mmCIF file of C-alpha atoms in Angstrom:
data_model
loop_
_atom_site.group_PDB
_atom_site.id
_atom_site.type_symbol
_atom_site.label_atom_id
_atom_site.label_comp_id
_atom_site.label_asym_id
_atom_site.label_seq_id
_atom_site.Cartn_x
_atom_site.Cartn_y
_atom_site.Cartn_z
ATOM 1 C CA MET F 1 21.567 -21.294 14.198
ATOM 2 C CA GLY F 2 22.327 -22.006 10.953
ATOM 3 C CA LYS F 3 19.455 -22.261 8.973
ATOM 4 C CA GLY F 4 19.343 -19.863 5.922
ATOM 5 C CA PRO F 5 21.959 -18.565 4.049
ATOM 6 C CA LEU F 6 23.416 -16.490 5.796
ATOM 7 C CA SER F 7 24.408 -20.102 7.711
ATOM 8 C CA GLY F 8 28.446 -19.268 8.791
ATOM 9 C CA VAL F 9 27.715 -15.774 9.345
ATOM 10 C CA ARG F 10 28.954 -14.680 12.835
ATOM 11 C CA VAL F 11 27.284 -11.304 14.036
ATOM 12 C CA ILE F 12 27.881 -9.537 16.929
ATOM 13 C CA GLU F 13 25.421 -7.363 18.030
ATOM 14 C CA LEU F 14 25.596 -4.623 20.672
ATOM 15 C CA ALA F 15 22.390 -4.681 22.531
ATOM 16 C CA GLY F 16 20.601 -1.505 21.636
ATOM 17 C CA ILE F 17 16.714 -0.538 20.889
ATOM 18 C CA GLY F 18 14.689 -0.403 17.443
ATOM 19 C CA PRO F 19 16.508 -1.324 14.292
ATOM 20 C CA GLY F 20 19.684 -2.009 15.276
ATOM 21 C CA PRO F 21 17.879 -5.840 17.056
ATOM 22 C CA PHE F 22 15.639 -5.600 14.261
ATOM 23 C CA ALA F 23 18.430 -5.523 11.561
ATOM 24 C CA ALA F 24 20.194 -8.311 14.014
ATOM 25 C CA MET F 25 16.663 -9.764 14.041
ATOM 26 C CA LEU F 26 16.619 -10.459 10.100
ATOM 27 C CA LEU F 27 20.107 -11.357 10.083
ATOM 28 C CA ALA F 28 19.001 -14.541 12.151
ATOM 29 C CA ASP F 29 16.044 -14.993 10.700
ATOM 30 C CA LEU F 30 18.368 -15.093 7.694
ATOM 31 C CA GLY F 31 20.765 -17.970 9.442
ATOM 32 C CA ALA F 32 23.386 -15.996 11.109
ATOM 33 C CA ASP F 33 24.820 -16.627 14.267
ATOM 34 C CA VAL F 34 23.745 -13.662 16.261
ATOM 35 C CA ILE F 35 25.467 -12.869 19.953
ATOM 36 C CA ARG F 36 24.146 -9.892 21.179
ATOM 37 C CA VAL F 37 26.163 -8.197 23.621
ATOM 38 C CA ASP F 38 23.288 -7.491 27.126
ATOM 39 C CA ARG F 39 25.089 -5.443 29.805
ATOM 40 C CA ALA F 40 26.290 -7.621 32.865
ATOM 41 C CA SER F 41 24.090 -5.290 34.850
ATOM 42 C CA ALA F 42 20.485 -6.206 33.081
ATOM 43 C CA VAL F 43 21.534 -9.790 34.625
ATOM 44 C CA ARG F 44 22.308 -8.457 37.826
ATOM 45 C CA ASP F 45 19.071 -6.623 38.128
ATOM 46 C CA GLY F 46 17.416 -9.340 36.927
ATOM 47 C CA GLU F 47 15.797 -7.757 33.944
ATOM 48 C CA THR F 48 13.966 -9.612 30.978
ATOM 49 C CA ALA F 49 14.436 -8.483 28.364
ATOM 50 C CA GLY F 50 13.075 -11.656 26.210
ATOM 51 C CA GLY F 51 9.427 -12.475 26.624
ATOM 52 C CA THR F 52 8.006 -10.844 23.505
ATOM 53 C CA ASP F 53 10.520 -8.979 22.776
ATOM 54 C CA PHE F 54 10.443 -11.219 18.630
ATOM 55 C CA THR F 55 13.099 -9.005 17.630
ATOM 56 C CA ASN F 56 15.508 -10.577 20.406
ATOM 57 C CA ARG F 57 14.673 -13.782 18.498
ATOM 58 C CA GLY F 58 16.866 -16.796 17.014
ATOM 59 C CA LYS F 59 19.876 -14.898 18.328
ATOM 60 C CA ARG F 60 22.114 -16.107 21.966
ATOM 61 C CA SER F 61 23.237 -13.544 24.488
ATOM 62 C CA ILE F 62 26.323 -12.718 26.838
ATOM 63 C CA ALA F 63 26.097 -10.555 29.359
ATOM 64 C CA VAL F 64 29.633 -8.387 29.659
ATOM 65 C CA ASP F 65 30.568 -5.216 31.938
ATOM 66 C CA LEU F 66 31.689 -2.893 29.155
ATOM 67 C CA LYS F 67 32.844 -0.543 31.715
ATOM 68 C CA SER F 68 35.474 -2.732 32.561
ATOM 69 C CA GLU F 69 38.595 -3.540 31.213
ATOM 70 C CA ARG F 70 38.138 -7.562 31.053
ATOM 71 C CA GLY F 71 34.772 -7.321 29.311
ATOM 72 C CA LYS F 72 35.910 -5.117 26.531
ATOM 73 C CA GLU F 73 38.926 -7.287 26.044
ATOM 74 C CA VAL F 74 35.887 -9.935 25.588
ATOM 75 C CA VAL F 75 33.973 -7.482 22.961
ATOM 76 C CA LEU F 76 37.439 -7.255 21.492
ATOM 77 C CA ARG F 77 37.675 -11.277 21.396
ATOM 78 C CA LEU F 78 35.022 -11.503 19.794
ATOM 79 C CA ALA F 79 34.816 -9.426 16.687
ATOM 80 C CA GLU F 80 38.132 -11.241 16.471
ATOM 81 C CA LYS F 81 35.948 -14.011 15.741
ATOM 82 C CA SER F 82 32.981 -12.970 14.232
ATOM 83 C CA ASP F 83 32.111 -11.862 10.636
ATOM 84 C CA VAL F 84 29.777 -8.786 11.600
ATOM 85 C CA LEU F 85 29.592 -6.062 14.368
ATOM 86 C CA ILE F 86 26.924 -3.904 14.450
ATOM 87 C CA GLU F 87 25.657 -1.349 17.052
ATOM 88 C CA GLY F 88 23.616 1.570 17.502
ATOM 89 C CA PHE F 89 25.007 4.473 20.077
ATOM 90 C CA ARG F 90 26.132 7.532 19.754
ATOM 91 C CA PRO F 91 28.816 8.842 18.018
ATOM 92 C CA GLY F 92 31.402 8.175 19.562
ATOM 93 C CA VAL F 93 30.445 5.747 22.194
ATOM 94 C CA THR F 94 32.100 2.693 21.055
ATOM 95 C CA GLU F 95 35.322 4.385 20.615
ATOM 96 C CA ARG F 96 35.132 5.719 24.348
ATOM 97 C CA LEU F 97 34.129 2.308 25.106
ATOM 98 C CA GLY F 98 37.315 1.128 23.679
ATOM 99 C CA ILE F 99 35.273 -1.059 21.276
ATOM 100 C CA GLY F 100 35.014 1.395 18.729
ATOM 101 C CA PRO F 101 35.697 0.393 14.827
ATOM 102 C CA ASP F 102 39.803 0.943 15.107
ATOM 103 C CA GLU F 103 40.330 -0.746 17.941
ATOM 104 C CA CYS F 104 37.983 -3.557 16.314
ATOM 105 C CA LEU F 105 39.475 -4.292 12.916
ATOM 106 C CA ALA F 106 42.717 -3.852 14.188
ATOM 107 C CA ARG F 107 41.678 -7.431 15.449
ATOM 108 C CA ASN F 108 40.311 -8.617 12.913
ATOM 109 C CA PRO F 109 41.293 -6.894 9.462
ATOM 110 C CA ARG F 110 38.222 -8.623 7.634
ATOM 111 C CA LEU F 111 35.230 -7.366 10.216
ATOM 112 C CA VAL F 112 32.232 -5.250 8.485
ATOM 113 C CA TYR F 113 31.014 -2.825 11.275
ATOM 114 C CA GLY F 114 28.070 -1.067 10.165
ATOM 115 C CA ARG F 115 26.412 1.509 12.682
ATOM 116 C CA MET F 116 22.738 2.355 13.296
ATOM 117 C CA THR F 117 22.096 5.927 13.515
ATOM 118 C CA GLY F 118 19.538 8.430 12.815
ATOM 119 C CA TRP F 119 21.753 11.065 11.942
ATOM 120 C CA GLY F 120 24.779 9.629 11.432
ATOM 121 C CA GLN F 121 28.255 10.315 12.415
ATOM 122 C CA GLU F 122 28.565 13.448 11.210
ATOM 123 C CA GLY F 123 27.084 16.386 10.927
ATOM 124 C CA PRO F 124 25.501 19.229 13.029
ATOM 125 C CA LEU F 125 22.467 16.918 14.544
ATOM 126 C CA ALA F 126 24.662 13.700 14.934
ATOM 127 C CA HIS F 127 25.762 13.916 18.227
ATOM 128 C CA THR F 128 21.465 14.904 19.593
ATOM 129 C CA ALA F 129 18.986 13.028 20.139
ATOM 130 C CA GLY F 130 16.056 11.680 18.802
ATOM 131 C CA HIS F 131 13.035 9.094 17.551
ATOM 132 C CA ASP F 132 11.965 8.086 14.198
ATOM 133 C CA VAL F 133 9.212 10.460 13.835
ATOM 134 C CA GLY F 134 11.964 13.696 13.504
ATOM 135 C CA TYR F 135 13.878 11.694 11.197
ATOM 136 C CA ILE F 136 11.655 10.753 8.404
ATOM 137 C CA ALA F 137 9.859 15.203 9.238
ATOM 138 C CA ILE F 138 13.186 15.752 8.250
ATOM 139 C CA THR F 139 13.649 14.591 5.259
ATOM 140 C CA GLY F 140 10.332 15.658 3.612
ATOM 141 C CA ALA F 141 8.475 11.695 4.000
ATOM 142 C CA LEU F 142 6.637 12.842 6.919
ATOM 143 C CA HIS F 143 5.180 16.229 5.377
ATOM 144 C CA ALA F 144 3.563 14.395 2.494
ATOM 145 C CA ILE F 145 1.778 11.575 5.030
ATOM 146 C CA GLY F 146 -1.510 13.141 5.614
ATOM 147 C CA ARG F 147 -4.858 14.430 4.093
ATOM 148 C CA ALA F 148 -5.467 16.842 2.218
ATOM 149 C CA GLY F 149 -6.241 19.777 4.963
ATOM 150 C CA GLY F 150 -5.089 17.679 7.156
ATOM 151 C CA PRO F 151 -1.784 17.062 9.883
ATOM 152 C CA PRO F 152 0.871 14.825 8.223
ATOM 153 C CA GLN F 153 -0.785 11.404 10.155
ATOM 154 C CA VAL F 154 2.370 9.143 11.659
ATOM 155 C CA PRO F 155 3.239 5.610 10.037
ATOM 156 C CA MET F 156 3.892 4.328 13.696
ATOM 157 C CA ASN F 157 7.424 3.498 13.262
ATOM 158 C CA LEU F 158 7.545 1.297 10.343
ATOM 159 C CA LEU F 159 9.264 4.357 8.097
ATOM 160 C CA GLY F 160 12.099 5.477 9.995
ATOM 161 C CA ASP F 161 13.554 3.202 12.108
ATOM 162 C CA PHE F 162 12.883 0.207 10.108
ATOM 163 C CA ALA F 163 12.482 0.659 6.366
ATOM 164 C CA GLY F 164 15.408 3.427 6.562
ATOM 165 C CA GLY F 165 17.301 2.066 9.376
ATOM 166 C CA SER F 166 17.359 -1.486 9.568
ATOM 167 C CA MET F 167 17.110 -2.525 6.216
ATOM 168 C CA TYR F 168 19.207 0.175 4.741
ATOM 169 C CA LEU F 169 21.824 -1.376 8.106
ATOM 170 C CA VAL F 170 21.363 -4.586 6.278
ATOM 171 C CA THR F 171 21.740 -3.994 3.182
ATOM 172 C CA GLY F 172 25.045 -2.156 3.919
ATOM 173 C CA VAL F 173 25.968 -4.828 6.626
ATOM 174 C CA LEU F 174 25.055 -7.621 3.212
ATOM 175 C CA ALA F 175 27.261 -5.706 0.218
ATOM 176 C CA ALA F 176 30.142 -4.916 2.083
ATOM 177 C CA LEU F 177 30.351 -8.686 3.637
ATOM 178 C CA LEU F 178 30.559 -9.414 -0.381
ATOM 179 C CA GLU F 179 33.251 -7.097 -0.938
ATOM 180 C CA THR F 180 34.952 -8.031 1.802
ATOM 181 C CA ARG F 181 34.912 -11.624 0.506
ATOM 182 C CA ALA F 182 36.992 -10.827 -2.545
ATOM 183 C CA ASN F 183 39.045 -8.259 -1.320
ATOM 184 C CA GLY F 184 40.150 -9.107 2.247
ATOM 185 C CA ARG F 185 39.057 -6.274 3.797
ATOM 186 C CA GLY F 186 36.502 -5.226 6.064
ATOM 187 C CA GLN F 187 34.824 -1.267 7.187
ATOM 188 C CA VAL F 188 32.253 0.855 8.587
ATOM 189 C CA VAL F 189 28.934 1.071 8.021
ATOM 190 C CA ASP F 190 26.834 3.762 8.290
ATOM 191 C CA ALA F 191 23.366 3.731 8.169
ATOM 192 C CA ALA F 192 20.989 6.626 8.970
ATOM 193 C CA ILE F 193 17.822 6.616 9.525
ATOM 194 C CA VAL F 194 17.648 10.616 7.878
ATOM 195 C CA ASP F 195 19.599 8.230 5.011
ATOM 196 C CA GLY F 196 17.688 5.589 3.927
ATOM 197 C CA THR F 197 14.262 7.375 4.156
ATOM 198 C CA ALA F 198 15.062 10.020 2.186
ATOM 199 C CA HIS F 199 16.258 7.040 -0.251
ATOM 200 C CA LEU F 200 13.356 5.266 0.304
ATOM 201 C CA SER F 201 11.140 8.401 -1.314
ATOM 202 C CA THR F 202 13.700 8.473 -4.846
ATOM 203 C CA PHE F 203 10.802 7.609 -6.721
ATOM 204 C CA ILE F 204 8.389 10.672 -5.453
ATOM 205 C CA HIS F 205 11.355 13.087 -5.657
ATOM 206 C CA GLY F 206 11.863 12.455 -9.767
ATOM 207 C CA PHE F 207 7.733 12.676 -10.156
ATOM 208 C CA LEU F 208 7.368 16.055 -8.177
ATOM 209 C CA ALA F 209 11.193 16.569 -10.732
ATOM 210 C CA GLY F 210 8.505 15.801 -13.822
ATOM 211 C CA GLY F 211 5.846 18.232 -11.851
ATOM 212 C CA ILE F 212 3.260 15.392 -11.877
ATOM 213 C CA TRP F 213 3.520 15.827 -8.134
ATOM 214 C CA GLU F 214 2.390 18.587 -5.723
ATOM 215 C CA ASP F 215 4.755 19.588 -3.288
ATOM 216 C CA ARG F 216 1.284 19.011 -0.600
ATOM 217 C CA ARG F 217 -0.124 15.878 0.772
ATOM 218 C CA GLY F 218 -3.666 14.196 -0.332
ATOM 219 C CA VAL F 219 -3.826 15.626 -3.490
ATOM 220 C CA ASN F 220 -1.774 13.577 -5.639
ATOM 221 C CA LEU F 221 -2.079 9.951 -7.132
ATOM 222 C CA LEU F 222 -0.458 7.883 -4.756
ATOM 223 C CA ASP F 223 -1.229 10.071 -0.923
ATOM 224 C CA THR F 224 -5.040 9.539 -1.250
ATOM 225 C CA GLY F 225 -5.118 12.445 -3.625
ATOM 226 C CA ALA F 226 -6.896 10.498 -6.478
ATOM 227 C CA PRO F 227 -10.462 8.939 -5.195
ATOM 228 C CA TRP F 228 -9.165 5.524 -6.380
ATOM 229 C CA TYR F 229 -6.231 5.493 -4.156
ATOM 230 C CA ASP F 230 -7.685 5.648 -1.447
ATOM 231 C CA VAL F 231 -10.312 3.893 1.326
ATOM 232 C CA TYR F 232 -13.678 3.619 2.024
ATOM 233 C CA GLU F 233 -15.507 3.159 4.815
ATOM 234 C CA THR F 234 -18.307 0.465 5.437
ATOM 235 C CA SER F 235 -21.212 -0.081 6.468
ATOM 236 C CA ASP F 236 -20.274 -1.726 9.300
ATOM 237 C CA GLY F 237 -17.400 0.972 10.492
ATOM 238 C CA ARG F 238 -15.121 -0.911 8.568
ATOM 239 C CA HIS F 239 -12.654 0.039 5.217
ATOM 240 C CA MET F 240 -11.730 -1.555 2.015
ATOM 241 C CA ALA F 241 -8.282 -0.025 0.423
ATOM 242 C CA VAL F 242 -8.647 0.794 -3.021
ATOM 243 C CA GLY F 243 -5.453 1.075 -5.065
ATOM 244 C CA ALA F 244 -7.205 0.810 -9.127
ATOM 245 C CA ILE F 245 -4.714 2.295 -11.224
ATOM 246 C CA GLU F 246 -3.947 0.901 -13.973
ATOM 247 C CA SER F 247 -7.491 1.651 -16.435
ATOM 248 C CA GLN F 248 -8.015 -2.089 -16.539
ATOM 249 C CA PHE F 249 -7.829 -2.486 -12.880
ATOM 250 C CA TYR F 250 -9.509 0.566 -12.782
ATOM 251 C CA ALA F 251 -12.561 -0.205 -14.841
ATOM 252 C CA GLU F 252 -12.973 -3.990 -13.257
ATOM 253 C CA PHE F 253 -12.938 -2.505 -10.088
ATOM 254 C CA LEU F 254 -15.860 0.269 -11.140
ATOM 255 C CA ARG F 255 -17.960 -3.373 -12.527
ATOM 256 C CA ARG F 256 -18.083 -4.962 -8.910
ATOM 257 C CA LEU F 257 -18.382 -1.285 -7.181
ATOM 258 C CA GLY F 258 -21.743 -1.327 -8.914
ATOM 259 C CA LEU F 259 -21.337 2.057 -11.071
ATOM 260 C CA ASP F 260 -19.524 0.644 -14.713
ATOM 261 C CA GLY F 261 -22.708 2.080 -16.275
ATOM 262 C CA ASP F 262 -23.000 5.100 -14.839
ATOM 263 C CA GLU F 263 -22.732 8.402 -17.357
ATOM 264 C CA ASP F 264 -22.890 10.715 -15.367
ATOM 265 C CA LEU F 265 -19.446 9.399 -13.206
ATOM 266 C CA PRO F 266 -16.384 11.115 -14.060
ATOM 267 C CA ALA F 267 -13.531 10.336 -15.974
ATOM 268 C CA GLN F 268 -10.932 8.844 -14.527
ATOM 269 C CA TYR F 269 -8.293 11.401 -14.802
ATOM 270 C CA ASP F 270 -11.020 14.463 -14.404
ATOM 271 C CA ARG F 271 -9.069 15.729 -11.641
ATOM 272 C CA GLU F 272 -11.552 18.688 -11.282
ATOM 273 C CA ARG F 273 -14.479 16.180 -10.436
ATOM 274 C CA TRP F 274 -12.735 14.052 -8.637
ATOM 275 C CA PRO F 275 -14.704 15.180 -5.107
ATOM 276 C CA ASP F 276 -18.037 14.262 -7.153
ATOM 277 C CA MET F 277 -16.642 10.740 -8.020
ATOM 278 C CA ARG F 278 -14.788 10.164 -3.885
ATOM 279 C CA GLU F 279 -18.816 11.063 -2.866
ATOM 280 C CA ARG F 280 -19.769 8.563 -4.989
ATOM 281 C CA PHE F 281 -17.627 5.533 -4.250
ATOM 282 C CA ALA F 282 -17.463 6.531 -0.657
ATOM 283 C CA ALA F 283 -21.796 6.248 -1.182
ATOM 284 C CA ALA F 284 -21.550 3.054 -2.887
ATOM 285 C CA PHE F 285 -19.493 0.904 0.201
ATOM 286 C CA ARG F 286 -21.749 2.361 2.456
ATOM 287 C CA THR F 287 -24.676 0.863 1.489
ATOM 288 C CA ARG F 288 -22.624 -3.484 2.829
ATOM 289 C CA THR F 289 -19.931 -4.160 4.722
ATOM 290 C CA ARG F 290 -16.396 -4.562 5.302
ATOM 291 C CA ASP F 291 -17.011 -8.554 4.787
ATOM 292 C CA GLU F 292 -19.254 -8.425 2.061
ATOM 293 C CA TRP F 293 -17.306 -6.209 -0.147
ATOM 294 C CA THR F 294 -14.892 -8.527 1.026
ATOM 295 C CA GLU F 295 -16.589 -11.443 -0.981
ATOM 296 C CA VAL F 296 -17.219 -8.859 -4.477
ATOM 297 C CA PHE F 297 -13.623 -7.921 -4.120
ATOM 298 C CA VAL F 298 -11.429 -10.792 -3.437
ATOM 299 C CA PRO F 299 -10.025 -11.979 -5.695
ATOM 300 C CA SER F 300 -9.994 -10.470 -8.809
ATOM 301 C CA ASP F 301 -8.176 -7.274 -10.376
ATOM 302 C CA ALA F 302 -10.093 -4.195 -9.411
ATOM 303 C CA CYS F 303 -7.054 -4.315 -7.010
ATOM 304 C CA VAL F 304 -9.464 -4.045 -3.754
ATOM 305 C CA ALA F 305 -8.758 -5.726 -0.537
ATOM 306 C CA PRO F 306 -10.274 -5.555 3.075
ATOM 307 C CA VAL F 307 -8.298 -3.790 6.137
ATOM 308 C CA LEU F 308 -7.915 -5.902 8.766
ATOM 309 C CA SER F 309 -6.073 -5.518 11.957
ATOM 310 C CA MET F 310 -3.339 -6.785 12.840
ATOM 311 C CA THR F 311 -5.244 -9.549 14.966
ATOM 312 C CA GLU F 312 -7.272 -10.307 12.083
ATOM 313 C CA ALA F 313 -3.943 -10.177 9.808
ATOM 314 C CA ALA F 314 -2.788 -13.441 11.205
ATOM 315 C CA GLU F 315 -6.271 -15.237 10.826
ATOM 316 C CA HIS F 316 -7.704 -14.250 7.461
ATOM 317 C CA PRO F 317 -7.191 -17.147 4.395
ATOM 318 C CA TYR F 318 -4.223 -15.542 2.084
ATOM 319 C CA ASN F 319 -1.881 -15.589 5.193
ATOM 320 C CA THR F 320 -2.249 -18.470 6.999
ATOM 321 C CA SER F 321 -2.386 -20.012 3.448
ATOM 322 C CA ARG F 322 0.888 -19.108 3.159
ATOM 323 C CA GLU F 323 1.836 -19.104 6.981
ATOM 324 C CA VAL F 324 2.870 -15.199 7.201
ATOM 325 C CA PHE F 325 1.571 -15.579 10.812
ATOM 326 C CA PRO F 326 3.095 -18.631 11.874
ATOM 327 C CA GLU F 327 3.134 -19.617 15.971
ATOM 328 C CA LEU F 328 6.996 -19.358 17.122
ATOM 329 C CA GLY F 329 7.870 -20.128 20.872
ATOM 330 C CA GLY F 330 4.139 -19.793 22.201
ATOM 331 C CA HIS F 331 3.349 -16.531 19.648
ATOM 332 C CA ARG F 332 2.193 -15.430 16.592
ATOM 333 C CA GLN F 333 4.811 -13.482 15.375
ATOM 334 C CA PRO F 334 5.874 -12.321 11.402
ATOM 335 C CA ALA F 335 7.458 -15.085 9.658
ATOM 336 C CA PRO F 336 10.705 -14.173 8.239
ATOM 337 C CA ALA F 337 10.873 -13.152 4.698
ATOM 338 C CA PRO F 338 12.317 -13.029 1.744
ATOM 339 C CA ARG F 339 11.590 -17.079 0.830
ATOM 340 C CA PHE F 340 14.449 -19.381 -0.495
ATOM 341 C CA SER F 341 14.656 -22.041 -2.679
ATOM 342 C CA ARG F 342 17.340 -23.614 -1.762
ATOM 343 C CA THR F 343 18.449 -22.705 1.825
ATOM 344 C CA PRO F 344 15.096 -22.021 3.397
ATOM 345 C CA ALA F 345 15.208 -19.038 6.411
ATOM 346 C CA GLY F 346 14.204 -19.634 9.785
ATOM 347 C CA THR F 347 14.090 -19.496 14.020
ATOM 348 C CA ASP F 348 12.562 -21.077 16.963
ATOM 349 C CA GLY F 349 10.561 -17.817 17.403
ATOM 350 C CA VAL F 350 12.197 -17.648 20.891
ATOM 351 C CA PRO F 351 13.291 -13.665 21.921
ATOM 352 C CA VAL F 352 16.785 -14.034 24.645
ATOM 353 C CA LEU F 353 17.566 -13.376 27.569
ATOM 354 C CA PRO F 354 19.897 -11.405 28.824
ATOM 355 C CA GLY F 355 23.082 -13.475 29.542
ATOM 356 C CA GLY F 356 21.798 -16.633 29.143
ATOM 357 C CA GLN F 357 23.535 -18.135 26.847
ATOM 358 C CA THR F 358 26.676 -16.394 27.920
ATOM 359 C CA ARG F 359 29.057 -19.928 29.289
ATOM 360 C CA ALA F 360 28.159 -21.717 26.220
ATOM 361 C CA VAL F 361 29.122 -18.575 23.391
ATOM 362 C CA LEU F 362 32.434 -18.532 25.940
ATOM 363 C CA ASP F 363 33.406 -21.959 25.698
ATOM 364 C CA GLU F 364 32.826 -22.375 21.789
ATOM 365 C CA LEU F 365 34.655 -19.212 20.929
ATOM 366 C CA GLY F 366 37.363 -21.471 23.223
ATOM 367 C CA PHE F 367 37.822 -18.519 25.657
ATOM 368 C CA ASP F 368 39.932 -20.516 28.526
ATOM 369 C CA ASP F 369 39.705 -18.370 30.949
ATOM 370 C CA ALA F 370 35.275 -18.542 31.109
ATOM 371 C CA GLU F 371 35.620 -19.181 35.024
ATOM 372 C CA THR F 372 37.641 -16.389 35.801
ATOM 373 C CA LEU F 373 35.635 -13.853 33.789
ATOM 374 C CA LEU F 374 32.418 -14.902 35.629
ATOM 375 C CA LYS F 375 34.262 -14.846 38.844
ATOM 376 C CA GLU F 376 35.436 -11.105 38.101
ATOM 377 C CA GLY F 377 32.228 -9.866 36.548
ATOM 378 C CA ALA F 378 33.422 -9.147 33.423
ATOM 379 C CA VAL F 379 30.757 -10.872 31.733
ATOM 380 C CA ALA F 380 27.572 -12.265 33.987
ATOM 381 C CA GLN F 381 25.297 -15.667 33.292
ATOM 382 C CA ALA F 382 21.555 -15.323 33.837
#
């Protein structure tokens, strides 16, 4: 606890799934003291939400019965002593529990109250269920991902949940914290995955408005439409990723691929002959294995890289040299990011179990009735 640029910042996380816990993990990685409020029933039922759920690393957990008056009061008292509260319930849930923004800000006017949803706090879909794939679908982003003539391709849940969701919640929380330090007043941060994903596509919308992007997938410069921005299968069934956009990088790509002297090769931006160019590239890549091509291209300015599996990535020399996937808590995990020169971030990598630190947190924060709360079941200790 307390290592990194957010040392001294206390965050209360109301336990949820996906983007909320990841946002809290990022804050913990950066040094914030994150106290995760789990359900008391998770302790009584013997649930073990720690294990390999790395989004719960670097936190402490207190288990609370949120449906009891005493449990609700515990959360409000935690909010009094904290800088940030994060929740990821449907709109109106925390209000019904009595721990919504009005109640928490009444106890602590400087509190930043972060809310993570898919559709946002308001709007015709605000109260309906959803998941990443639906959120990115409605923004147009999913439609744009995939090959020409094929269906949209689902980019796991990285684009919606974590890029459009978690990262925007963290950005909003940090911005609000800065403003609070100058103004002395807290506020609510409404982070919706739909809003964040749409915002992420600003660059492409600029291309679309400028007439240099078609509203079809697989026919543009950055969506596999261009032969020099794509992936190619090698002789062993693996793949190389090519992103040789700029002319000097494209020239280096051709040289290393062995096609720089081919006078019949179409010009880089001759769209009508892109299919022919793609066939030439594909045929060349099929002559060697992925690792053989890696020896040819890496390192170089050809902007070509091997497509690694997640297991391979953890062992790749580039990643091991930078300790991108260190061993933490007995498992290889992604390291905290970004990196800082004076206040380096860090984590022990150990996911917390529900209620694992209940008594310690209560004692540290000055709850002189901790024993009573435990006996009454308002809180639970694992």
